[in-house]
Short mmCIF file of C-alpha atoms in Angstrom, two decimals:
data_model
loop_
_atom_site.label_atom_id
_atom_site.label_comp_id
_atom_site.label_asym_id
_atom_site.label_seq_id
_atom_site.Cartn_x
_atom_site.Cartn_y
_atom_site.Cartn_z
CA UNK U 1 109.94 118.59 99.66
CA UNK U 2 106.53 118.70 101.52
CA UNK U 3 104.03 115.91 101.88
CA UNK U 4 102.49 115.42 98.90
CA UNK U 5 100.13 112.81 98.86
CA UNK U 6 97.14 111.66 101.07
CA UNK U 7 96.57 108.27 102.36
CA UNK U 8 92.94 107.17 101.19
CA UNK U 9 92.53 104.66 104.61
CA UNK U 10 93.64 101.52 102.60
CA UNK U 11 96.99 102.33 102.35
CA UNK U 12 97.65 103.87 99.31
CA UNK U 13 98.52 107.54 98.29
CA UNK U 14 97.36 109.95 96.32
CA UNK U 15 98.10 112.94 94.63
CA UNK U 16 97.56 116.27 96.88
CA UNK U 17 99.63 118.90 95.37
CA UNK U 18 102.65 118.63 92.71
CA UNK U 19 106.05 119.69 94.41
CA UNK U 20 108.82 121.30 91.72
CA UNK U 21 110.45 118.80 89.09
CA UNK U 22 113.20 119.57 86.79
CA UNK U 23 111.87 116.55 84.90
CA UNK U 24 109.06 117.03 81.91
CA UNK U 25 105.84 115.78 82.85
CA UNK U 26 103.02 113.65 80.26
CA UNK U 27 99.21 114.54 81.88
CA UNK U 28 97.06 112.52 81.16
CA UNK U 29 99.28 110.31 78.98
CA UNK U 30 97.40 106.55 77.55
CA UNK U 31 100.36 103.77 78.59
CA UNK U 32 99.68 103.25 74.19
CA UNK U 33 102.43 106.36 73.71
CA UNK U 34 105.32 103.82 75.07
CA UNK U 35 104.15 100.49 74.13
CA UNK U 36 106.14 98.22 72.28
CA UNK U 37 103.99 97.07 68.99
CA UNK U 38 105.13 93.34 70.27
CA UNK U 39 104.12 93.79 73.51
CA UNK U 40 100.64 94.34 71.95
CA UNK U 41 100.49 92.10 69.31
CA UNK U 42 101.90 88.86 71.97
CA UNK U 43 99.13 89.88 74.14
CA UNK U 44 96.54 89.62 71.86
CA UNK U 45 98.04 86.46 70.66
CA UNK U 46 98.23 85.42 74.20
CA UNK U 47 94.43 86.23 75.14
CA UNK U 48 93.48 84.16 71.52
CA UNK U 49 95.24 80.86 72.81
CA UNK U 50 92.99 77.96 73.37
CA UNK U 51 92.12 77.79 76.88
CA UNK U 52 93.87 80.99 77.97
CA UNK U 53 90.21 82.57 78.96
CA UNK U 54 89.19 79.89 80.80
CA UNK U 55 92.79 79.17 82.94
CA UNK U 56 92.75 83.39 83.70
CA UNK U 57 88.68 83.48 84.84
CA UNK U 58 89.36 80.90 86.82
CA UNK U 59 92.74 81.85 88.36
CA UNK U 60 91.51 85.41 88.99
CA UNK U 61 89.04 84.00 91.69
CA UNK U 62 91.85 81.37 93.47
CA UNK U 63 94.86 83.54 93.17
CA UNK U 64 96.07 84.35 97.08
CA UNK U 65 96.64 87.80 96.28
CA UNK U 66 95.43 88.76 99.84
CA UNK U 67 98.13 86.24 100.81
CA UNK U 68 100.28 88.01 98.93
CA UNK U 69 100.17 91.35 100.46
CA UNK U 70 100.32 89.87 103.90
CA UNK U 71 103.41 87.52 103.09
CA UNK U 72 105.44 91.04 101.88
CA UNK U 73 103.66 93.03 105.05
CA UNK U 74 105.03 90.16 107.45
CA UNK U 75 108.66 89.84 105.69
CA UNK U 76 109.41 92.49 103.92
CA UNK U 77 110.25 96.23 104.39
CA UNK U 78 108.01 98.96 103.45
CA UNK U 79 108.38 101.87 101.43
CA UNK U 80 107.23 104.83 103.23
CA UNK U 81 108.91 108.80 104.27
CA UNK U 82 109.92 106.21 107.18
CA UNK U 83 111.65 103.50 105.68
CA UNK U 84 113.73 103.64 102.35
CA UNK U 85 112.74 107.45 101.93
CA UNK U 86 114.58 108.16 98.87
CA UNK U 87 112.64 105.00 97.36
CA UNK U 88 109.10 106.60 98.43
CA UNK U 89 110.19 109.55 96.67
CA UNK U 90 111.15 108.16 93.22
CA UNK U 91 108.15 106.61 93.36
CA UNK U 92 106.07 109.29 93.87
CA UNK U 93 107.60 111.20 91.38
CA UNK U 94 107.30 108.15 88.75
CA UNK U 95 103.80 108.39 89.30
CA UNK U 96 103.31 112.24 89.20
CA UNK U 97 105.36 111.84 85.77
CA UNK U 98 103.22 109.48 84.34
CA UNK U 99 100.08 110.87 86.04
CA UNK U 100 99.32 107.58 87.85
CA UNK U 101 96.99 108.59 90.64
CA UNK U 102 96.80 105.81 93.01
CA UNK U 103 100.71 105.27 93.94
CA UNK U 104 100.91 101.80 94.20
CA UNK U 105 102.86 100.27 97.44
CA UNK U 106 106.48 99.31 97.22
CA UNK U 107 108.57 96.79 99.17
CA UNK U 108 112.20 95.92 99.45
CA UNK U 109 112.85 92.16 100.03
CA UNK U 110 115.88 90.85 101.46
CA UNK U 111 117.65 88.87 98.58
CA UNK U 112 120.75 89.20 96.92
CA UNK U 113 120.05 88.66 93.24
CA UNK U 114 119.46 92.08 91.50
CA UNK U 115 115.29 91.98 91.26
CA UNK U 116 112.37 94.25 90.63
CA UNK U 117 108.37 93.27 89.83
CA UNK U 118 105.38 94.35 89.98
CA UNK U 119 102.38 92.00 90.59
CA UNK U 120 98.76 91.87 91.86
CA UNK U 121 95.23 91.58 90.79
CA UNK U 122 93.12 94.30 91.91
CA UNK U 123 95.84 96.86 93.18
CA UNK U 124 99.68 96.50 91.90
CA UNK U 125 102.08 96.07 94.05
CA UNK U 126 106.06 97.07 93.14
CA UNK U 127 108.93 94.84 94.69
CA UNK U 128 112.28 95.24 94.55
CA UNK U 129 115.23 93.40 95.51
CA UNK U 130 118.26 94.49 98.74
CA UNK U 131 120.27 93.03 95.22
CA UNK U 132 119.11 95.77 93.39
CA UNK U 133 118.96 98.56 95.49
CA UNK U 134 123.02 97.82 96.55
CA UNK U 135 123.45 97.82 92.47
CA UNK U 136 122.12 100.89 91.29
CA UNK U 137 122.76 104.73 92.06
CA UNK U 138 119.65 107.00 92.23
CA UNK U 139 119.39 107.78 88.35
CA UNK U 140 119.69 104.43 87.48
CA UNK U 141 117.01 102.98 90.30
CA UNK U 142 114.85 106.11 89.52
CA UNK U 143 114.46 104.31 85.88
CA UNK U 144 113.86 100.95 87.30
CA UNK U 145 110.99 102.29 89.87
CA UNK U 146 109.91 104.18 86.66
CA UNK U 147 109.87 100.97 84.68
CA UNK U 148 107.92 99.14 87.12
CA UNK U 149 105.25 102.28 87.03
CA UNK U 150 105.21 101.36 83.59
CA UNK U 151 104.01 98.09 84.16
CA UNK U 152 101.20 99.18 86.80
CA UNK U 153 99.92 101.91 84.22
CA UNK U 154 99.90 98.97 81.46
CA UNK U 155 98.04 96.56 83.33
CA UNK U 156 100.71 94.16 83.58
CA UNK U 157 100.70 93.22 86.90
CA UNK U 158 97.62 90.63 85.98
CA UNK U 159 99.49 88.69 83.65
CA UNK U 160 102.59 88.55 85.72
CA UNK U 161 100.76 87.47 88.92
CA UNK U 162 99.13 84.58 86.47
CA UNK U 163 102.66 83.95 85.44
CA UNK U 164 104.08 83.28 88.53
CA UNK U 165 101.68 81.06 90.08
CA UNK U 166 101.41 78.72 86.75
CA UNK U 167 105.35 78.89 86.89
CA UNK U 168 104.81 77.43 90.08
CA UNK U 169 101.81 75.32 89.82
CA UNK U 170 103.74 73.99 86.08
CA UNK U 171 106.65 72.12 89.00
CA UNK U 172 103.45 70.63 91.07
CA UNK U 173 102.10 68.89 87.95
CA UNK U 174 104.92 67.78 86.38
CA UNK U 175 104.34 64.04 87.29
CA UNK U 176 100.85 64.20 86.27
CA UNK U 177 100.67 62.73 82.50
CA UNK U 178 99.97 65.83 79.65
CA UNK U 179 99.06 68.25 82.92
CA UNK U 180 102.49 69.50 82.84
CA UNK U 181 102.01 70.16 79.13
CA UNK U 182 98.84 72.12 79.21
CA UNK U 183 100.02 74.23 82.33
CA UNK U 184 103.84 74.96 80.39
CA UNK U 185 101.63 76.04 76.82
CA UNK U 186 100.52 78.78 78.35
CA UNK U 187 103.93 79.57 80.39
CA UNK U 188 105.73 79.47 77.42
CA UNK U 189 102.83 81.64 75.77
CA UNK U 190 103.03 84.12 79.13
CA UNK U 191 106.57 84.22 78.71
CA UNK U 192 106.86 85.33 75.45
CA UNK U 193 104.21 88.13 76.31
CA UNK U 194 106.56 89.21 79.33
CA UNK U 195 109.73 89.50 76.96
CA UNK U 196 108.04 91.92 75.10
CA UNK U 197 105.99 93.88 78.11
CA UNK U 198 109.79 94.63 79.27
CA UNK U 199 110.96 96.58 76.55
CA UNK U 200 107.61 98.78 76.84
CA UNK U 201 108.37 99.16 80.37
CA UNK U 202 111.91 99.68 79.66
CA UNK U 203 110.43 103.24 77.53
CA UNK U 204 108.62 104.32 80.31
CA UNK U 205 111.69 103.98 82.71
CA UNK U 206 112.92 106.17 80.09
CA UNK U 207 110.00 108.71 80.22
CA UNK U 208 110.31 109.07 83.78
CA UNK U 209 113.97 109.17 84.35
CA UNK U 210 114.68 111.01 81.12
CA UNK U 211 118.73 109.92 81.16
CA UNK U 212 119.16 107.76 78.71
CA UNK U 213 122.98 106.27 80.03
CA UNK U 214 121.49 105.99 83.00
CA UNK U 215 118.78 103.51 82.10
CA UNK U 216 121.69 101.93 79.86
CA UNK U 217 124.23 101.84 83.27
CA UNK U 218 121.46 99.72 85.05
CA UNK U 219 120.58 97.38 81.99
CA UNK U 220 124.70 97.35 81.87
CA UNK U 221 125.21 96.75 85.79
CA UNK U 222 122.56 93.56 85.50
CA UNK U 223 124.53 92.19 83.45
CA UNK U 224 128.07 92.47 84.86
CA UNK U 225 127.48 93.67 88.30
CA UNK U 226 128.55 96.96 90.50
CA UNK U 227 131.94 97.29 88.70
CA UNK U 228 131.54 100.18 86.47
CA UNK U 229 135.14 101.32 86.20
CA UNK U 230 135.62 98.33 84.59
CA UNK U 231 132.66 98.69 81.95
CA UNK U 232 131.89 101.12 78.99
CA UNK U 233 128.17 101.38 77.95
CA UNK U 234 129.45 101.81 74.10
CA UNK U 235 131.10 98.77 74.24
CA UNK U 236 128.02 97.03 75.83
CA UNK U 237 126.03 98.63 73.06
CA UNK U 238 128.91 97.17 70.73
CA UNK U 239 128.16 93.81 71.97
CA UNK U 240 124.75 93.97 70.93
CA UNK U 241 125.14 94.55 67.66
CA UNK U 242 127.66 91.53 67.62
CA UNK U 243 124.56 89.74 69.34
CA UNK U 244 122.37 90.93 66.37
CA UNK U 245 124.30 90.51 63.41
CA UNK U 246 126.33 87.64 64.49
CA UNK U 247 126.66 84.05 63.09
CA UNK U 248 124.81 82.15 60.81
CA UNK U 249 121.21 80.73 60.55
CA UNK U 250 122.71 78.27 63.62
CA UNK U 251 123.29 80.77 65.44
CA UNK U 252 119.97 82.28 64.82
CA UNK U 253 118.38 79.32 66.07
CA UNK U 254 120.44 79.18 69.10
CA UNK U 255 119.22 82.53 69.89
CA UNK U 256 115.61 81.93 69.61
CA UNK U 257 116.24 78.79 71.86
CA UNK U 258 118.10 80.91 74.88
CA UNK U 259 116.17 82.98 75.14
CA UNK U 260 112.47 80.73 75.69
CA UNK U 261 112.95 79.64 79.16
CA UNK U 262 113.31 83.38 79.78
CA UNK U 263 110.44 85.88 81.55
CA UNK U 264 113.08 88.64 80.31
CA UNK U 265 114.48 89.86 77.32
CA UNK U 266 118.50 89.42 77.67
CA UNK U 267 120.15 92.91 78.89
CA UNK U 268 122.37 93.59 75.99
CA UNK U 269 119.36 93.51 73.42
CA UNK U 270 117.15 95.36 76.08
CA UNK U 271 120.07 98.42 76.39
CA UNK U 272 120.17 98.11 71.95
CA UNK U 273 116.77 98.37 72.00
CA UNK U 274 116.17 100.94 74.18
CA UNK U 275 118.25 103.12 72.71
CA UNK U 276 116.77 102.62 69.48
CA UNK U 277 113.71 104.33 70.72
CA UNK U 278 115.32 106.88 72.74
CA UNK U 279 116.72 108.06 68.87
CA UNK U 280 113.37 107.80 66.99
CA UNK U 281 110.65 110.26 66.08
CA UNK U 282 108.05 108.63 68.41
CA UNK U 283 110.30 109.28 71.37
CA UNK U 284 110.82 112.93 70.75
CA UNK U 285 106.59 113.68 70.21
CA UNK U 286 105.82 112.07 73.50
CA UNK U 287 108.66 114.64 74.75
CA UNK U 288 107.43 117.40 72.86
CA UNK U 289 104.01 116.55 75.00
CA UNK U 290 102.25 114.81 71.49
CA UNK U 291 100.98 111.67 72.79
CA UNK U 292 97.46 109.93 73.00
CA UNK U 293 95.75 110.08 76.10
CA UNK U 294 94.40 107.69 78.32
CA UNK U 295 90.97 109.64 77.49
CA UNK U 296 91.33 108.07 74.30
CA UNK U 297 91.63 105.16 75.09
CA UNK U 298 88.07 103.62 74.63
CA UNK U 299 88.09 105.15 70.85
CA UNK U 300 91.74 103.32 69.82
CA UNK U 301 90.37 100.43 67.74
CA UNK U 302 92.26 97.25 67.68
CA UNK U 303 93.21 97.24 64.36
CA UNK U 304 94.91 100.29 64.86
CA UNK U 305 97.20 98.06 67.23
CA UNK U 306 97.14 95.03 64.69
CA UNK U 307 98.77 97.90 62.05
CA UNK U 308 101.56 99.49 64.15
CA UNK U 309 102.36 95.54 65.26
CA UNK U 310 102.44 94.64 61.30
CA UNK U 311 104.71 97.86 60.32
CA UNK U 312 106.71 97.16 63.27
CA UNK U 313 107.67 94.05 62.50
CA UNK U 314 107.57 94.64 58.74
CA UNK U 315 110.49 97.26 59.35
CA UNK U 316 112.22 95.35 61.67
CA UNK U 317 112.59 91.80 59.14
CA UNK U 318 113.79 94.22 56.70
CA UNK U 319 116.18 96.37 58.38
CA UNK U 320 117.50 93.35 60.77
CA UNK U 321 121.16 92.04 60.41
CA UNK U 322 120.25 88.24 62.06
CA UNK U 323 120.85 85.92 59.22
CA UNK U 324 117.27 84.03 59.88
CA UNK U 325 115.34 87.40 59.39
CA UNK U 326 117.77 88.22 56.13
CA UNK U 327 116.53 84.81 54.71
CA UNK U 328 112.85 86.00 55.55
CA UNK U 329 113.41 89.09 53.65
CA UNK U 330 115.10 87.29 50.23
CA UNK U 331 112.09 84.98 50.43
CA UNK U 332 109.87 87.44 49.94
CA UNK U 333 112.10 89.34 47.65
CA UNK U 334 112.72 86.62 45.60
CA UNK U 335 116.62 87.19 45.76
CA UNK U 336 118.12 85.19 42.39
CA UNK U 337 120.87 83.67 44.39
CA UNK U 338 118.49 82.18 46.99
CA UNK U 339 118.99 78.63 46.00
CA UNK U 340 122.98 78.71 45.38
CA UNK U 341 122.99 80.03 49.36
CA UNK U 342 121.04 77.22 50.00
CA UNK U 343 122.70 74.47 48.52
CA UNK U 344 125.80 76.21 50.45
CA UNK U 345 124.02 75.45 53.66
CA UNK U 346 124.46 77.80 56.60
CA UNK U 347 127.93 79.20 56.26
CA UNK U 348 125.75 80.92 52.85
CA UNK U 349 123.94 82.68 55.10
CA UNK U 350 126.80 84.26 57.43
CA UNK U 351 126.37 87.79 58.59
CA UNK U 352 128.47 90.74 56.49
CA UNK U 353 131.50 91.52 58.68
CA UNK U 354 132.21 95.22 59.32
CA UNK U 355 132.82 97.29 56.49
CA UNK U 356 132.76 94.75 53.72
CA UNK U 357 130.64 92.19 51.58
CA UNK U 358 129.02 88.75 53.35
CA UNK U 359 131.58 86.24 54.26
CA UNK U 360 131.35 83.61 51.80
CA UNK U 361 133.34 80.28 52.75
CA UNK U 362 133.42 77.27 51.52
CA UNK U 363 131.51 74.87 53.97
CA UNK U 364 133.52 73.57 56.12
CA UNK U 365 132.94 70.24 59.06
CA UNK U 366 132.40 72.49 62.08
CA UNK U 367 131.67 70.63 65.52
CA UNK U 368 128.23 71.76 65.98
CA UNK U 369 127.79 74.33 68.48
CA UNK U 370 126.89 74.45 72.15
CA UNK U 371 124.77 75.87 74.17
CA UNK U 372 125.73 77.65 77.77
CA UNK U 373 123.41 75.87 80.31
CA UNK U 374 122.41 78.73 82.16
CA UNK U 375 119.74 78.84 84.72
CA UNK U 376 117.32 81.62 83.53
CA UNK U 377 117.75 84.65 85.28
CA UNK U 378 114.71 87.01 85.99
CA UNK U 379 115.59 90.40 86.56
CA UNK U 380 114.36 93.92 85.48
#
């Protein structure tokens, strides 16, 4: 493959001539075609919390970003024809598949826990992880470089940069009275917008490595490491449908907990979720080259957003197994046996096991259940 790309004298590339692909290309295409709907709808939520606007104005001028660079120029390795080669060039082609212009530079830091991100202010910057690059093969890392793309096209890198550095700043304040509070409002608020920016990111791993197991093989691999003769992505799929229409409203509640000291989305779900998309009709127009573009951008109204968010989530209360979002759904259906499950207490609202009718047990003096105290991991 011949040089493709031209350094513009600040050290990043851009796009010369296109060398042959076997993989489809989207021109043009608006980072809107592989958005989640939540990934929207928490960010708008995120940029109406109190306080928000004034915390990112003013952490957009203090932010070491220059710092930054220098700290991953000084100690880390990177990506270039020279150094990690067949990196550079699933990079290159992430960005000629998602016509991203200005390449954005990419460094592999030594550390063993299986990591990717992409931060910055004015010009992303993708990391990745030794961990990662020992875990993957070259399908499954050319989704992951194709996922962080995703996240450079989407403008995410802000938010996660902000992220980071309140993360930190939240363990400086602790000891100071309320400042730990204010500072950990709009972590929690962050993190809840990060979830959700994964699973769009996820899509456009998706879109630019176009293999579907193998973006499922790396989701799979993060969680149980580099032993894939010993895995099966069905099963792991099978797990997350356990995951999702497990339990009873406690369990439900236990979920919701897990998962908020979290910046991602746990891997199971992720791989379920995924493949949900890879299935549906939206998936197969962007293939079929019917997408918006980024042209049209400025003319894509926000309630346009707020209405895909609202079906989303409409479809996904009533089509979800999870006990809590199956009491959501008879509330607003009015469901005649509503108050009998009630007075049951939780075992009334137990998930349906396979192939037959709810399980409906008498109550019975369970210990209540605990909770794994797992540190939160943060991997893509």
């Amino acid at each position: 493959m011949g040089d493709d790309m031209s350094d513009d004298g600040r050290g990043t590339y851009r796009h010369e001539r296109a060398p042959g692909r076997q993989r489809r290309r989207f021109p043009g295409i608006s980072s809107r075609a592989y958005e989640h709907p939540a990934d929207r709808s928490a960010l708008v939520a995120l940029r109406r919390l109190s306080g928000f606007d004034t915390v990112f104005k003013a952490l957009s001028g203090l932010l070491p970003e220059r710092s930054l660079r220098l700290l991953f120029l000084s100690d880390s390795v990177r990506v270039s024809d020279q150094q990690f080669g067949h990196l550079n060039v699933m990079l290159r082609d992430a960005c000629y598949i998602l016509d991203l212009e200005a390449v954005p530079q990419m460094y592999v830091t030594q550390d063993p826990q299986p990591n990717a991100m992409c931060v910055g202010l004015d010009e992303p910057v993708i990391v990745v992880t030794t961990g990662l690059v020992e875990l993957l093969d070259e399908e499954e890392m050319r989704a992951v470089v194709g996922h962080e793309v995703g996240h450079a096209l989407s403008g995410h890198a802000v938010y996660r940069t902000v992220l980071l550095f309140l993360t930190q700043l939240a363990v400086r304040v602790a000891w100071i009275p309320l400042g730990n509070l204010a500072v950990m409002g709009i972590v929690t608020a962050l993190r809840e917008w990060f979830r959700k920016s994964e699973l769009s990111a996820d899509r456009a791993g998706l879109l630019v490595g176009q293999d579907l197991r193998a973006s499922l093989r790396g989701l799979m691999k993060m969680a149980g490491g580099n032993h894939l003769h010993e895995m099966n992505v069905d099963a792991f799929l099978e797990q997350a449908e356990e995951y999702e229409a497990g339990g009873d409203l406690r369990d439900s509640v236990l979920k919701i907990l897990n998962v908020l000291p979290r910046s991602h989305p746990f891997a199971a779900v992720r791989a379920a979720e995924l493949k949900r998309w890879a299935e549906s009709r939206d998936h197969q127009r962007i293939m079929d080259g019917h997408y918006p573009r980024r042209g049209e951008d400025k003319d894509a109204g926000v309630g346009d957003s707020f209405r895909d968010s609202a079906a989303h989530y409409a479809g996904q209360v009533r089509n979800s197994k999870d006990p809590l979002m199956k009491l959501v759904t008879d509330l607003a259906g009015g469901a005649g046996d509503l108050g009998d499950r009630v007075r049951r207490g939780f075992n009334g609202f137990t998930a349906p096991r396979k192939g037959g009718g709810p399980v409906d047990t008498p109550p019975q003096e369970d210990p209540a259940p605990g909770t794994r105290d797992t540190p939160p991991r943060d991997e893509d």
